[in-house]
Coordinates of C-alpha atoms in Angstrom, one line a residue:
X430 CA -17.4 -17.7 -13.9
X431 CA -19.3 -19.0 -17.0
X432 CA -22.8 -18.1 -15.6
X433 CA -21.6 -14.5 -15.3
X434 CA -20.5 -14.1 -18.9
X435 CA -22.5 -11.5 -20.9
X436 CA -25.0 -13.2 -23.2
X437 CA -23.5 -11.3 -26.1
X438 CA -19.9 -12.0 -25.2
X439 CA -19.2 -13.3 -28.7
X440 CA -15.6 -13.6 -29.6
X441 CA -14.6 -12.7 -26.0
X442 CA -16.7 -15.5 -24.5
X443 CA -13.8 -18.0 -24.5
X444 CA -11.6 -15.5 -22.6
X445 CA -14.4 -15.2 -20.0
X446 CA -14.9 -19.0 -19.7
X447 CA -11.2 -19.6 -19.1
X448 CA -11.0 -16.9 -16.4
X449 CA -8.9 -14.4 -18.3
X450 CA -11.7 -11.8 -18.4
X451 CA -14.7 -10.9 -16.2
X452 CA -18.0 -9.4 -17.3
X453 CA -17.0 -5.9 -16.3
X454 CA -13.9 -6.1 -18.4
X455 CA -16.0 -6.9 -21.5
X456 CA -18.7 -4.3 -20.8
X457 CA -16.2 -1.5 -20.4
X458 CA -14.2 -2.5 -23.5
X459 CA -17.3 -2.5 -25.6
X460 CA -18.3 0.9 -24.3
X461 CA -14.8 2.2 -25.2
X462 CA -15.0 0.7 -28.7
X463 CA -18.5 1.9 -29.4
X464 CA -17.6 5.5 -28.3
X465 CA -14.5 5.4 -30.4
X466 CA -16.2 4.0 -33.5
X467 CA -13.9 0.9 -33.4
X468 CA -15.4 -2.4 -34.8
X469 CA -12.3 -4.5 -34.6
X470 CA -12.6 -7.5 -32.2
X471 CA -8.8 -7.4 -31.6
X472 CA -9.0 -3.8 -30.4
X473 CA -11.9 -4.8 -28.2
X474 CA -9.8 -7.7 -26.8
X475 CA -6.9 -5.3 -26.1
X476 CA -9.3 -2.8 -24.3
X477 CA -10.7 -5.6 -22.2
X478 CA -7.3 -6.9 -21.2
X479 CA -6.2 -3.3 -20.3
X480 CA -9.2 -3.1 -18.0
X481 CA -8.4 -6.5 -16.6
X482 CA -4.8 -5.3 -15.8
X483 CA -6.2 -2.2 -14.0
X484 CA -8.6 -4.4 -12.0
X485 CA -5.5 -6.4 -10.9
X486 CA -3.6 -3.3 -9.9
X487 CA -1.5 -2.6 -13.1
X488 CA -1.8 0.5 -15.1
X489 CA -0.8 -0.8 -18.5
X490 CA -1.0 -3.7 -20.9
X491 CA 1.8 -4.9 -23.1
X492 CA 0.4 -6.6 -26.2
X493 CA 3.8 -8.3 -26.8
X494 CA 3.9 -10.1 -23.5
X495 CA 0.3 -10.3 -22.2
X496 CA -0.4 -13.8 -23.5
X497 CA 2.8 -15.1 -21.8
X498 CA 2.1 -13.3 -18.6
X499 CA -1.5 -14.6 -18.3
X500 CA -0.4 -18.1 -19.2
X501 CA 2.2 -18.0 -16.4
X502 CA -0.6 -17.1 -13.9
X503 CA -3.3 -19.5 -15.2
X504 CA -1.0 -22.5 -16.0
X505 CA 1.0 -22.1 -12.8
X506 CA 1.8 -25.7 -11.5
X507 CA 0.3 -24.8 -8.1
X508 CA -3.0 -23.7 -9.8
X509 CA -3.1 -26.8 -12.1
X510 CA -2.4 -29.2 -9.2
X511 CA -5.4 -27.8 -7.2
X512 CA -7.8 -27.7 -10.2
X513 CA -10.9 -29.8 -10.2
X514 CA -12.4 -31.5 -13.4
X515 CA -14.3 -28.4 -14.5
X516 CA -11.3 -26.2 -13.9
X517 CA -9.1 -28.6 -15.8
X518 CA -11.4 -28.3 -18.8
X519 CA -11.2 -24.5 -18.6
X520 CA -7.4 -24.8 -18.6
X521 CA -7.4 -26.9 -21.7
X522 CA -9.7 -24.3 -23.4
X523 CA -7.3 -21.6 -22.3
X524 CA -4.4 -23.4 -24.1
X525 CA -6.5 -23.4 -27.3
X526 CA -7.3 -19.7 -27.2
X527 CA -6.7 -17.7 -30.4
X528 CA -4.5 -14.6 -29.7
X529 CA -3.7 -11.9 -32.2
X530 CA -0.2 -11.8 -33.5
X531 CA 1.6 -9.1 -31.4
X532 CA 3.1 -7.2 -34.3
X533 CA -0.1 -7.0 -36.3
X534 CA -2.0 -6.2 -33.1
X535 CA 0.2 -3.2 -32.3
X536 CA -0.2 -2.0 -35.9
X537 CA -4.0 -2.2 -35.6
X538 CA -3.9 -0.4 -32.2
X539 CA -1.7 2.3 -33.7
X540 CA -4.4 3.3 -36.3
X541 CA -7.5 2.6 -34.2
X542 CA -9.9 5.6 -33.8
X543 CA -10.4 4.5 -30.2
X544 CA -6.6 4.7 -29.3
X545 CA -4.6 7.9 -28.9
X546 CA -0.9 8.1 -29.7
X547 CA 1.7 9.7 -27.5
X548 CA 1.2 13.1 -29.2
X549 CA -2.6 13.1 -29.2
X550 CA -4.0 15.9 -27.0
X551 CA -5.4 14.8 -23.7
X552 CA -8.9 13.3 -23.2
X553 CA -9.6 12.8 -26.9
X554 CA -9.7 9.0 -26.7
X555 CA -10.3 6.5 -23.9
X556 CA -7.1 4.4 -24.7
X557 CA -3.5 5.5 -25.3
X558 CA -0.7 3.6 -26.9
X559 CA 2.8 4.8 -25.9
X560 CA 5.9 3.0 -26.9
X561 CA 3.9 -0.2 -27.6
X562 CA 2.2 -0.2 -24.2
X563 CA -1.6 0.3 -23.9
X564 CA -3.1 2.4 -21.1
X565 CA -6.5 3.8 -20.1
X566 CA -6.2 7.5 -20.8
X567 CA -6.7 8.7 -17.2
X568 CA -4.0 6.4 -15.8
X569 CA -1.5 7.3 -18.6
X570 CA -1.9 11.0 -17.7
X571 CA -1.5 10.3 -14.0
X572 CA 1.6 8.3 -14.7
X573 CA 3.1 11.0 -16.8
X574 CA 2.1 13.6 -14.2
X575 CA 3.7 11.8 -11.3
X576 CA 7.0 11.3 -13.2
X577 CA 7.0 14.9 -14.4
X578 CA 6.1 16.5 -11.1
X579 CA 8.6 14.4 -9.2
X580 CA 11.3 15.3 -11.7
X581 CA 10.4 19.0 -11.2
X582 CA 10.5 18.8 -7.5
X583 CA 13.8 16.9 -7.5
X584 CA 15.3 19.4 -9.9
X585 CA 14.0 22.5 -8.2
X586 CA 16.3 23.4 -5.2
X587 CA 14.7 25.2 -2.3
X588 CA 16.1 28.5 -1.0
X589 CA 19.8 28.2 -0.9
X590 CA 21.2 26.8 2.3
X591 CA 25.0 26.8 2.7
X592 CA 26.8 23.6 3.4
X593 CA 28.1 25.2 6.6
X594 CA 24.5 25.9 7.8
X595 CA 23.3 22.4 7.0
X596 CA 26.3 20.7 8.6
X597 CA 26.0 22.8 11.7
X598 CA 22.3 22.1 12.0
X599 CA 22.8 18.3 11.6
X600 CA 25.6 18.4 14.2
X601 CA 23.5 20.3 16.7
X602 CA 20.4 18.1 16.3
X603 CA 22.5 15.0 16.3
X604 CA 24.1 16.0 19.5
X605 CA 20.8 16.7 21.2
X606 CA 19.5 13.3 20.1
X607 CA 22.6 11.6 21.4
X608 CA 22.1 13.2 24.8
X609 CA 18.6 11.9 24.8
X610 CA 19.9 8.4 24.0
X611 CA 19.5 8.2 20.3
X612 CA 22.5 8.0 17.9
X613 CA 21.8 8.7 14.3
X614 CA 23.3 6.4 11.7
X615 CA 24.9 7.7 8.5
X616 CA 21.8 7.1 6.4
X617 CA 19.6 9.1 8.8
X618 CA 22.1 12.0 8.6
X619 CA 22.1 11.8 4.9
X620 CA 18.3 11.9 4.7
X621 CA 18.3 15.1 6.8
X622 CA 20.9 16.7 4.6
X623 CA 19.0 15.8 1.4
X624 CA 15.8 17.3 2.9
X625 CA 17.6 20.6 3.3
X626 CA 18.9 20.6 -0.3
X627 CA 15.9 19.2 -2.2
X628 CA 12.2 19.9 -2.3
X629 CA 11.6 16.2 -2.7
X630 CA 13.0 13.5 -0.3
X631 CA 12.0 9.8 -0.3
X632 CA 12.8 7.9 2.9
X633 CA 12.6 4.1 2.6
X634 CA 13.1 1.5 5.2
X635 CA 11.6 -1.5 7.0
X636 CA 10.3 -1.7 10.6
X637 CA 12.8 -0.6 13.2
X638 CA 15.1 1.3 10.8
X639 CA 14.4 4.6 12.4
X640 CA 12.0 6.3 9.9
X641 CA 10.1 8.2 12.6
X642 CA 13.3 9.4 14.3
X643 CA 14.6 10.5 10.9
X644 CA 11.4 12.4 10.2
X645 CA 11.8 14.3 13.5
X646 CA 15.5 14.9 12.7
X647 CA 14.6 16.3 9.3
X648 CA 12.1 18.8 10.9
X649 CA 14.6 19.8 13.6
X650 CA 17.4 20.2 11.1
X651 CA 15.2 22.3 8.7
X652 CA 14.1 24.5 11.6
X653 CA 17.8 25.0 12.7
X654 CA 19.2 25.6 9.2
X655 CA 16.4 27.5 7.5
X656 CA 14.7 29.3 10.5
X657 CA 11.0 28.8 10.1
X658 CA 10.4 26.3 7.2
X659 CA 6.7 27.1 7.3
X660 CA 3.7 25.0 8.5
X661 CA 4.4 21.3 8.8
X662 CA 1.7 18.9 7.7
X663 CA 1.8 15.2 8.5
X664 CA -0.4 12.7 6.6
X665 CA -0.8 9.1 5.7
X666 CA -3.2 7.3 3.3
X667 CA -5.4 5.8 6.1
X668 CA -6.7 7.2 9.3
X669 CA -5.2 4.5 11.3
X670 CA -1.7 5.1 9.8
X671 CA -2.1 8.8 10.4
X672 CA -2.9 8.3 14.1
X673 CA 0.1 6.0 14.4
X674 CA 2.3 8.6 12.7
X675 CA 1.0 11.3 15.1
X676 CA 1.7 9.1 18.1
X677 CA 5.2 8.0 16.9
X678 CA 6.3 11.5 16.0
X679 CA 5.0 12.9 19.3
X680 CA 6.9 10.2 21.2
X681 CA 10.2 10.8 19.5
X682 CA 9.8 14.6 19.6
X683 CA 9.2 14.4 23.4
X684 CA 12.8 13.2 23.8
X685 CA 14.2 16.3 22.0
X686 CA 15.0 19.6 23.6
X687 CA 12.1 22.0 23.3
X688 CA 13.8 24.1 20.7
X689 CA 14.0 21.2 18.3
X690 CA 10.4 19.9 18.7
X691 CA 8.0 20.4 15.8
X692 CA 5.4 23.0 16.5
X693 CA 2.6 20.5 15.8
X694 CA 2.4 16.7 15.7
X695 CA -1.2 16.5 14.4
X696 CA -1.6 14.1 11.4
X697 CA -4.5 13.5 9.0
X698 CA -5.3 11.4 6.0
X699 CA -4.0 12.4 2.6
X700 CA -7.7 12.8 1.5
X701 CA -8.3 15.2 4.3
X702 CA -5.0 17.0 3.7
X703 CA -6.0 17.7 0.1
X704 CA -9.6 18.7 1.1
X705 CA -11.6 15.9 -0.4
X706 CA -15.0 17.1 -1.6
X707 CA -16.4 13.5 -1.7
X708 CA -16.2 10.6 -4.2
X709 CA -15.8 11.8 -7.7
X710 CA -15.9 15.5 -6.8
X711 CA -12.1 16.2 -6.5
X712 CA -10.1 18.1 -3.9
X713 CA -10.0 21.7 -2.7
X714 CA -6.2 21.7 -3.1
X715 CA -4.7 21.3 -6.5
X716 CA -2.3 23.2 -8.9
X717 CA -4.5 26.3 -8.7
X718 CA -4.9 26.2 -4.9
X719 CA -1.8 24.5 -3.5
X720 CA -1.3 23.4 0.0
X721 CA -0.3 26.2 2.4
X722 CA 2.6 24.3 4.0
X723 CA 6.4 24.6 4.2
X724 CA 6.9 20.8 4.7
X725 CA 4.5 18.0 3.9
X726 CA 5.4 14.5 5.2
X727 CA 3.4 11.5 4.0
X728 CA 4.0 8.2 5.9
X729 CA 3.1 4.7 4.7
X730 CA 3.6 6.0 1.1
X731 CA 3.6 2.4 -0.2
X732 CA -0.2 2.6 0.2
X733 CA -0.4 5.6 -2.2
X734 CA -2.2 4.7 -5.4
X735 CA -1.1 6.3 -8.7
X736 CA -4.1 8.7 -8.9
X737 CA -3.7 9.7 -5.3
X738 CA 0.1 10.3 -5.8
X739 CA -0.7 12.5 -8.8
X740 CA -3.3 14.6 -6.8
X741 CA -0.8 15.0 -4.0
X742 CA 2.0 16.1 -6.2
X743 CA 0.0 18.6 -8.1
X744 CA -1.1 20.3 -4.8
X745 CA 2.5 20.8 -3.7
X746 CA 3.2 24.6 -3.8
X747 CA 6.2 26.3 -5.2
X748 CA 8.0 26.7 -1.8
X749 CA 6.8 23.4 -0.2
X750 CA 9.1 20.5 0.6
X751 CA 7.6 17.0 0.2
X752 CA 8.9 14.0 2.2
X753 CA 7.6 10.5 1.2
X754 CA 8.2 7.9 3.9
X755 CA 7.5 4.2 3.6
X756 CA 8.6 0.6 3.2
X757 CA 8.7 -0.5 -0.4
X758 CA 8.6 -4.1 0.6
X759 CA 5.1 -3.8 2.0
X760 CA 1.8 -4.4 0.1
X761 CA 1.1 -1.7 -2.4
X762 CA -2.1 0.3 -2.7
X763 CA -5.5 -1.5 -3.0
X764 CA -6.0 0.7 -6.0
X765 CA -3.8 0.8 -9.1
X766 CA -0.1 1.6 -9.0
X767 CA 3.0 0.9 -7.0
X768 CA 4.4 4.4 -6.8
X769 CA 6.9 4.1 -3.8
X770 CA 8.3 0.8 -5.0
X771 CA 8.8 2.1 -8.5
X772 CA 10.5 5.3 -7.3
X773 CA 12.9 3.4 -5.0
X774 CA 13.7 0.9 -7.7
X775 CA 14.5 3.7 -10.1
X776 CA 16.6 5.7 -7.8
X777 CA 19.9 3.8 -8.3
X778 CA 19.9 4.4 -12.0
X779 CA 19.4 8.2 -11.7
X780 CA 21.6 8.9 -8.7
X781 CA 20.7 10.7 -5.4
X782 CA 21.0 14.2 -6.9
X783 CA 18.3 13.5 -9.5
X784 CA 16.0 11.4 -7.4
X785 CA 16.8 11.9 -3.7
X786 CA 16.0 8.5 -2.2
X787 CA 17.6 7.4 1.1
X788 CA 17.1 3.8 2.2
X789 CA 17.5 3.1 5.9
X790 CA 19.0 -0.4 6.6
X791 CA 20.3 -0.4 10.2
X792 CA 17.8 -2.0 12.6
X793 CA 17.6 0.1 15.8
X794 CA 15.3 -2.3 17.6
X795 CA 16.4 -5.6 19.0
X796 CA 17.0 -7.9 16.0
X797 CA 15.5 -11.3 16.9
X798 CA 13.9 -13.9 14.8
X799 CA 11.0 -11.8 13.5
X800 CA 13.5 -9.2 12.1
X801 CA 15.6 -12.0 10.5
X802 CA 12.5 -13.6 9.0
X803 CA 11.3 -10.3 7.5
X804 CA 14.7 -9.5 6.0
X805 CA 14.9 -13.0 4.5
X806 CA 11.5 -12.6 2.9
X807 CA 12.4 -9.1 1.6
X808 CA 15.4 -10.6 -0.1
X809 CA 13.4 -13.5 -1.5
X810 CA 15.8 -16.0 0.3
X811 CA 13.6 -19.1 0.7
X812 CA 16.3 -21.1 2.5
X813 CA 16.8 -18.4 5.1
X814 CA 13.1 -18.1 5.6
X815 CA 12.6 -21.8 6.3
X816 CA 15.7 -21.8 8.5
X817 CA 14.0 -19.1 10.8
X818 CA 10.6 -20.8 10.7
X819 CA 12.2 -24.2 11.5
X820 CA 14.4 -22.7 14.2
X821 CA 13.9 -22.9 18.0
X822 CA 13.4 -19.2 18.7
X823 CA 10.3 -18.9 20.9
X824 CA 9.2 -15.7 19.2
X825 CA 8.4 -17.4 15.9
X826 CA 6.2 -20.4 15.5
X827 CA 5.4 -22.3 12.3
X828 CA 2.4 -24.7 11.9
X829 CA 3.1 -26.6 8.7
X830 CA -0.5 -27.4 7.7
X831 CA -3.3 -26.5 5.3
X832 CA -5.1 -23.8 7.2
X833 CA -8.5 -24.9 5.7
X834 CA -8.2 -28.2 7.6
X835 CA -7.0 -26.6 10.9
X836 CA -9.1 -25.0 13.6
X837 CA -8.2 -23.2 16.8
X838 CA -8.6 -26.5 18.6
X839 CA -5.5 -27.7 16.7
X840 CA -3.7 -24.4 17.6
X841 CA -3.8 -24.5 21.4
X842 CA -1.2 -21.8 21.9
X843 CA -3.0 -19.4 19.6
X844 CA -6.4 -20.2 21.2
X845 CA -4.8 -19.6 24.7
X846 CA -3.4 -16.2 23.5
X847 CA -6.9 -15.2 22.3
X848 CA -8.6 -16.3 25.5
X849 CA -6.0 -14.7 27.7
X850 CA -6.2 -11.3 26.0
X851 CA -10.0 -11.4 26.2
X852 CA -9.9 -12.2 29.9
X853 CA -7.3 -9.4 30.6
X854 CA -9.4 -7.0 28.5
X855 CA -12.6 -7.8 30.4
X856 CA -10.7 -7.3 33.7
X857 CA -9.5 -3.9 32.5
X858 CA -13.0 -2.9 31.5
X859 CA -14.5 -4.0 34.8
X860 CA -12.1 -1.8 36.7
X861 CA -12.6 1.2 34.4
X862 CA -9.1 1.2 32.9
X863 CA -9.8 2.4 29.4
X864 CA -6.2 2.9 28.5
X865 CA -5.3 -0.7 29.3
X866 CA -8.3 -2.0 27.5
X867 CA -7.3 -0.1 24.3
X868 CA -3.7 -1.4 24.7
X869 CA -4.9 -4.9 24.9
X870 CA -6.9 -4.6 21.7
X871 CA -3.6 -4.5 19.9
X872 CA -2.0 -7.3 22.0
X873 CA -2.8 -10.1 19.5
X874 CA -4.2 -10.0 16.0
X875 CA -5.1 -12.9 13.6
X876 CA -4.4 -11.9 10.0
X877 CA -5.8 -13.5 6.8
X878 CA -5.1 -12.9 3.1
X879 CA -8.7 -13.6 2.1
X880 CA -12.0 -12.2 3.4
X881 CA -14.1 -15.3 2.6
X882 CA -13.7 -19.0 2.4
X883 CA -11.9 -21.4 4.7
X884 CA -8.8 -19.3 4.8
X885 CA -10.6 -16.0 5.2
X886 CA -11.6 -13.5 7.9
X887 CA -15.2 -14.6 8.1
X888 CA -14.4 -18.3 8.9
X889 CA -11.7 -17.5 11.3
X890 CA -13.7 -14.8 13.1
X891 CA -16.4 -17.4 13.7
X892 CA -13.8 -19.7 15.2
X893 CA -12.5 -16.9 17.4
X894 CA -16.1 -16.2 18.6
X895 CA -16.5 -19.8 19.6
X896 CA -13.1 -19.8 21.5
X897 CA -14.1 -16.6 23.4
X898 CA -17.6 -17.7 24.2
X899 CA -16.6 -18.7 27.8
X900 CA -14.9 -15.5 28.6
X901 CA -17.4 -13.3 26.8
X902 CA -20.9 -15.0 26.9
X903 CA -23.2 -14.0 24.1
X904 CA -20.4 -13.1 21.6
X905 CA -21.4 -13.3 18.0
X906 CA -25.1 -13.4 18.6
X907 CA -26.0 -10.0 17.2
X908 CA -25.7 -7.8 20.2
X909 CA -22.8 -5.9 21.8
X910 CA -21.0 -7.7 24.7
X911 CA -18.9 -6.0 27.3
X912 CA -15.2 -6.7 26.6
X913 CA -15.8 -7.3 22.9
X914 CA -13.2 -5.8 20.5
X915 CA -14.6 -3.7 17.7
X916 CA -13.3 -1.8 14.6
X917 CA -14.4 1.3 12.8
X918 CA -14.8 0.9 9.1
X919 CA -15.4 4.5 7.9
X920 CA -13.8 7.8 8.7
X921 CA -16.0 10.2 10.7
X922 CA -14.1 13.4 10.8
X923 CA -16.7 15.2 12.8
X924 CA -16.0 12.7 15.7
X925 CA -12.3 12.5 15.0
X926 CA -12.8 8.8 14.3
X927 CA -10.6 7.0 11.6
X928 CA -11.3 4.0 9.5
X929 CA -9.4 1.2 11.2
X930 CA -9.6 2.6 14.7
X931 CA -10.0 -0.3 17.2
X932 CA -11.8 -0.2 20.5
X933 CA -13.6 -2.2 23.2
X934 CA -17.3 -2.3 24.3
X935 CA -17.2 -1.1 27.9
X936 CA -20.8 -1.1 29.0
X937 CA -24.2 -2.3 27.9
X938 CA -26.2 -0.1 30.4
X939 CA -28.0 2.2 29.8
X940 CA -26.8 1.9 26.2
X941 CA -23.9 -0.1 24.6
X942 CA -20.8 2.1 24.8
X943 CA -17.4 1.8 23.2
X944 CA -14.1 3.2 24.1
X945 CA -12.0 4.4 21.1
X946 CA -8.8 6.4 20.7
X947 CA -9.4 10.1 20.7
X948 CA -8.0 12.6 18.3
X949 CA -5.1 13.3 20.6
X950 CA -4.7 9.6 21.4
X951 CA -6.5 9.7 24.7
X952 CA -9.4 7.2 25.2
X953 CA -12.9 8.4 25.0
X954 CA -16.3 6.8 25.3
X955 CA -19.1 7.0 22.7
X956 CA -22.4 5.2 22.3
X957 CA -22.0 2.3 19.8
X958 CA -25.1 3.6 17.9
X959 CA -23.3 6.9 17.2
X960 CA -20.5 5.1 15.3
X961 CA -22.5 3.7 12.4
X962 CA -19.7 1.7 10.8
X963 CA -18.7 -0.1 14.1
X964 CA -18.2 -3.8 13.5
X965 CA -17.0 -6.7 15.7
X966 CA -13.3 -7.3 15.4
X967 CA -11.8 -10.7 15.5
X968 CA -9.7 -11.6 12.5
X969 CA -8.5 -9.0 10.0
X970 CA -7.1 -8.9 6.5
X971 CA -3.4 -8.2 6.0
X972 CA -4.3 -5.2 3.9
X973 CA -6.5 -3.8 6.7
X974 CA -3.7 -4.2 9.2
X975 CA -1.3 -2.2 7.1
X976 CA -0.2 0.9 9.1
X977 CA -0.7 -0.9 12.4
X978 CA 1.4 -3.1 14.7
X979 CA 0.6 -5.7 17.3
X980 CA 2.6 -7.4 20.0
X981 CA 1.7 -10.8 18.7
X982 CA 0.4 -11.9 15.3
X983 CA -1.0 -15.1 13.9
X984 CA -0.9 -15.3 10.1
X985 CA -3.2 -17.6 8.2
X986 CA -1.7 -18.3 4.8
X987 CA -3.9 -19.2 1.8
X988 CA -3.1 -22.3 -0.4
X989 CA -0.2 -22.1 -2.9
X990 CA -2.6 -21.3 -5.9
X991 CA -4.1 -18.2 -4.3
X992 CA -3.5 -15.1 -6.4
X993 CA -3.1 -13.0 -3.2
X994 CA -0.1 -15.0 -2.0
X995 CA 2.8 -12.7 -2.7
X996 CA 6.1 -11.7 -1.1
X997 CA 4.7 -8.3 -0.2
X998 CA 1.7 -10.0 1.6
X999 CA 3.8 -12.3 3.8
X1000 CA 6.3 -9.5 4.5
X1001 CA 3.6 -7.1 5.5
X1002 CA 2.0 -9.7 7.7
X1003 CA 5.3 -10.6 9.4
X1004 CA 6.2 -7.0 10.0
X1005 CA 2.9 -6.3 11.9
X1006 CA 4.4 -8.3 14.8
X1007 CA 6.5 -6.8 17.5
X1008 CA 7.2 -9.6 19.9
X1009 CA 5.6 -12.8 18.8
X1010 CA 4.6 -14.4 15.4
X1011 CA 2.8 -17.7 14.4
X1012 CA 2.6 -18.6 10.8
X1013 CA -0.1 -21.2 9.8
X1014 CA 0.3 -22.6 6.3
X1015 CA 2.0 -25.2 4.2
X1016 CA 5.7 -25.1 3.2
X1017 CA 4.5 -24.8 -0.3
X1018 CA 2.5 -21.7 0.5
X1019 CA 5.5 -20.1 2.3
X1020 CA 7.8 -20.9 -0.6
X1021 CA 5.4 -19.6 -3.2
X1022 CA 4.8 -16.4 -1.3
X1023 CA 8.6 -15.7 -0.9
X1024 CA 9.3 -16.5 -4.6
X1025 CA 6.5 -14.4 -6.0
X1026 CA 6.8 -10.7 -5.8
X1027 CA 3.9 -8.5 -6.9
X1028 CA 3.8 -8.2 -10.6
X1029 CA 2.1 -4.9 -11.0
X1030 CA 3.0 -3.3 -14.2
X1031 CA 3.6 0.4 -14.5
X1032 CA 5.6 2.8 -16.6
X1033 CA 7.2 5.0 -13.9
X1034 CA 10.4 3.0 -13.9
X1035 CA 10.4 3.2 -17.7
X1036 CA 9.8 7.0 -17.6
X1037 CA 12.7 7.5 -15.1
X1038 CA 15.0 5.3 -17.3
X1039 CA 14.0 7.4 -20.3
X1040 CA 14.9 10.5 -18.4
X1041 CA 18.3 9.0 -17.4
X1042 CA 19.1 8.1 -21.0
X1043 CA 18.3 11.6 -22.2
X1044 CA 20.4 13.1 -19.4
X1045 CA 23.3 10.9 -20.6
X1046 CA 22.7 12.0 -24.2
X1047 CA 22.8 15.7 -23.2
X1048 CA 26.0 15.1 -21.3
X1049 CA 27.5 13.7 -24.5
X1050 CA 26.0 16.5 -26.6
X1051 CA 23.6 14.1 -28.4
X1052 CA 20.2 15.5 -27.4
X1053 CA 18.1 18.3 -26.0
X1054 CA 17.4 16.8 -22.6
X1055 CA 13.6 16.6 -22.6
X1056 CA 13.0 15.8 -18.9
X1057 CA 10.3 13.1 -18.8
X1058 CA 8.1 11.4 -21.4
X1059 CA 7.9 11.9 -25.1
X1060 CA 8.9 15.2 -26.7
X1061 CA 5.9 17.4 -26.5
X1062 CA 4.5 15.7 -23.5
X1063 CA 3.2 19.0 -22.2
X1064 CA 1.1 19.4 -25.3
X1065 CA -0.3 15.9 -24.9
X1066 CA -1.1 15.9 -21.2
X1067 CA -0.9 19.5 -20.1
X1068 CA -4.4 20.7 -20.8
X1069 CA -5.9 18.9 -17.8
X1070 CA -7.8 15.7 -17.4
X1071 CA -10.1 16.6 -14.5

């Protein structure tokens, strides 16, 4: 916004006025250039654009394409069509911006005292130029480290297991599962076999494809083939996802014969797994103090940021197997990077022996319209998406309207769902059935892309409070009300409470008390005042809902020009629903979301391709087979950046 532009923005002021840069981008770029003794305005612009890309989730900036990429975003027809007079003036100013010539720009960056080259030792400069791509130093190192450590894990076979032992273990476990009513498909069997033969296994798949069953199969096969594989640690990026992993693995394991069940089904966050010392203070487990585990399984790996993936990989010990599990079609990490999606996308070029990725595609749940819709979105098939939304299947509803002009009064079925769930919850609370009350918290959820504004969580939460006022008198007036749904917004490990845990207020006397899921999944009651981050729960962002599922979901889509409207967002929202889905938004919003995959830029795929090319050269006798990165990468990034 113009009123937030730094007074001394100078030559970067037009980039701020037109919405390309924000004040923070400019301030950090100037700090970088001052520290590096760089006076060039073009280098300062490059630094600011690199910070901008990081703010938007990408870990690199390409000077050759950045102007085109930003123009595609800012001059998007949907954005232009929704622009007011002031915004149109900013668009015209954007068209007149003066950009450096890409070739001359790269030459200037290549000799800048603020920019390291690919062979410069680590942590000497704040920026790094590698193959014509500009990075902030920390993220360049993390990217190199993730690629290098994944390559090392994939190439480092565990203790030798004969094919006979592996095949016998798979047959034995598969037979036990078949007797329990579960038949493994070929991809699930393949994943179990790869987990025996590799220290790194990546398991990808959408909802209902049997990822949890495959995880249990992997653990059972390893125990059968390798004896005791060592301690098993289960983790996920968020506390809510970790609790869901624990419950899902426990449920599947209960159907196995006792000899095949994992010794422990406890799960924790990745931060807790690594022994977080607090913000900015690092972790207890790293390369010098690796995890004491035989197998580490990380679910919801699509939520892993690039820095977190680097910290996890460096803490994997020399005899530990790592299994990454997730859905590459879901929203990526809130922080920078898209590790799982990049790895899965790169796997086909390298082959399963070099990058062991198994993608599960068979849906083991009942298909239905929700599954067909999710698959159509994942493929980017707009016609198939609209065919499902316009169909007559009662499990999927579509309200073709701008959500800013629609209220719950215009959505009678949704309003009735909300009131019905509230009435049932209050009834369960009154009869003291805490388990049923917690189950009903996840019966219906209204999801938004935005937090604020007419399409956001705040506005729709107020509407939900109004709709519930008859069932829950006093709701939304600043005090806890019996039957009110609540959410925890911060991990409290001493109380075994996770960020994202949802509960219900069950009494006001003598003090307001909430029932929440316990560490073992059993309900427990706590004073509301003890849970400092407890907040009322009505609507929720799609990002916050990641790692959870609900029986019925209502999705509020933003307008077509929203930068949050992506294929991953609508796919994640759809796949939160088990039995019922209502989408509220215009056809233009749906079409734009399906047509617009996330454009996070990273170099992981490029690093894997570079590795593949060198492998081919070695096979042809043309090179020395440097594994990942530039020759001498170890010298550049190997002396530590923490």
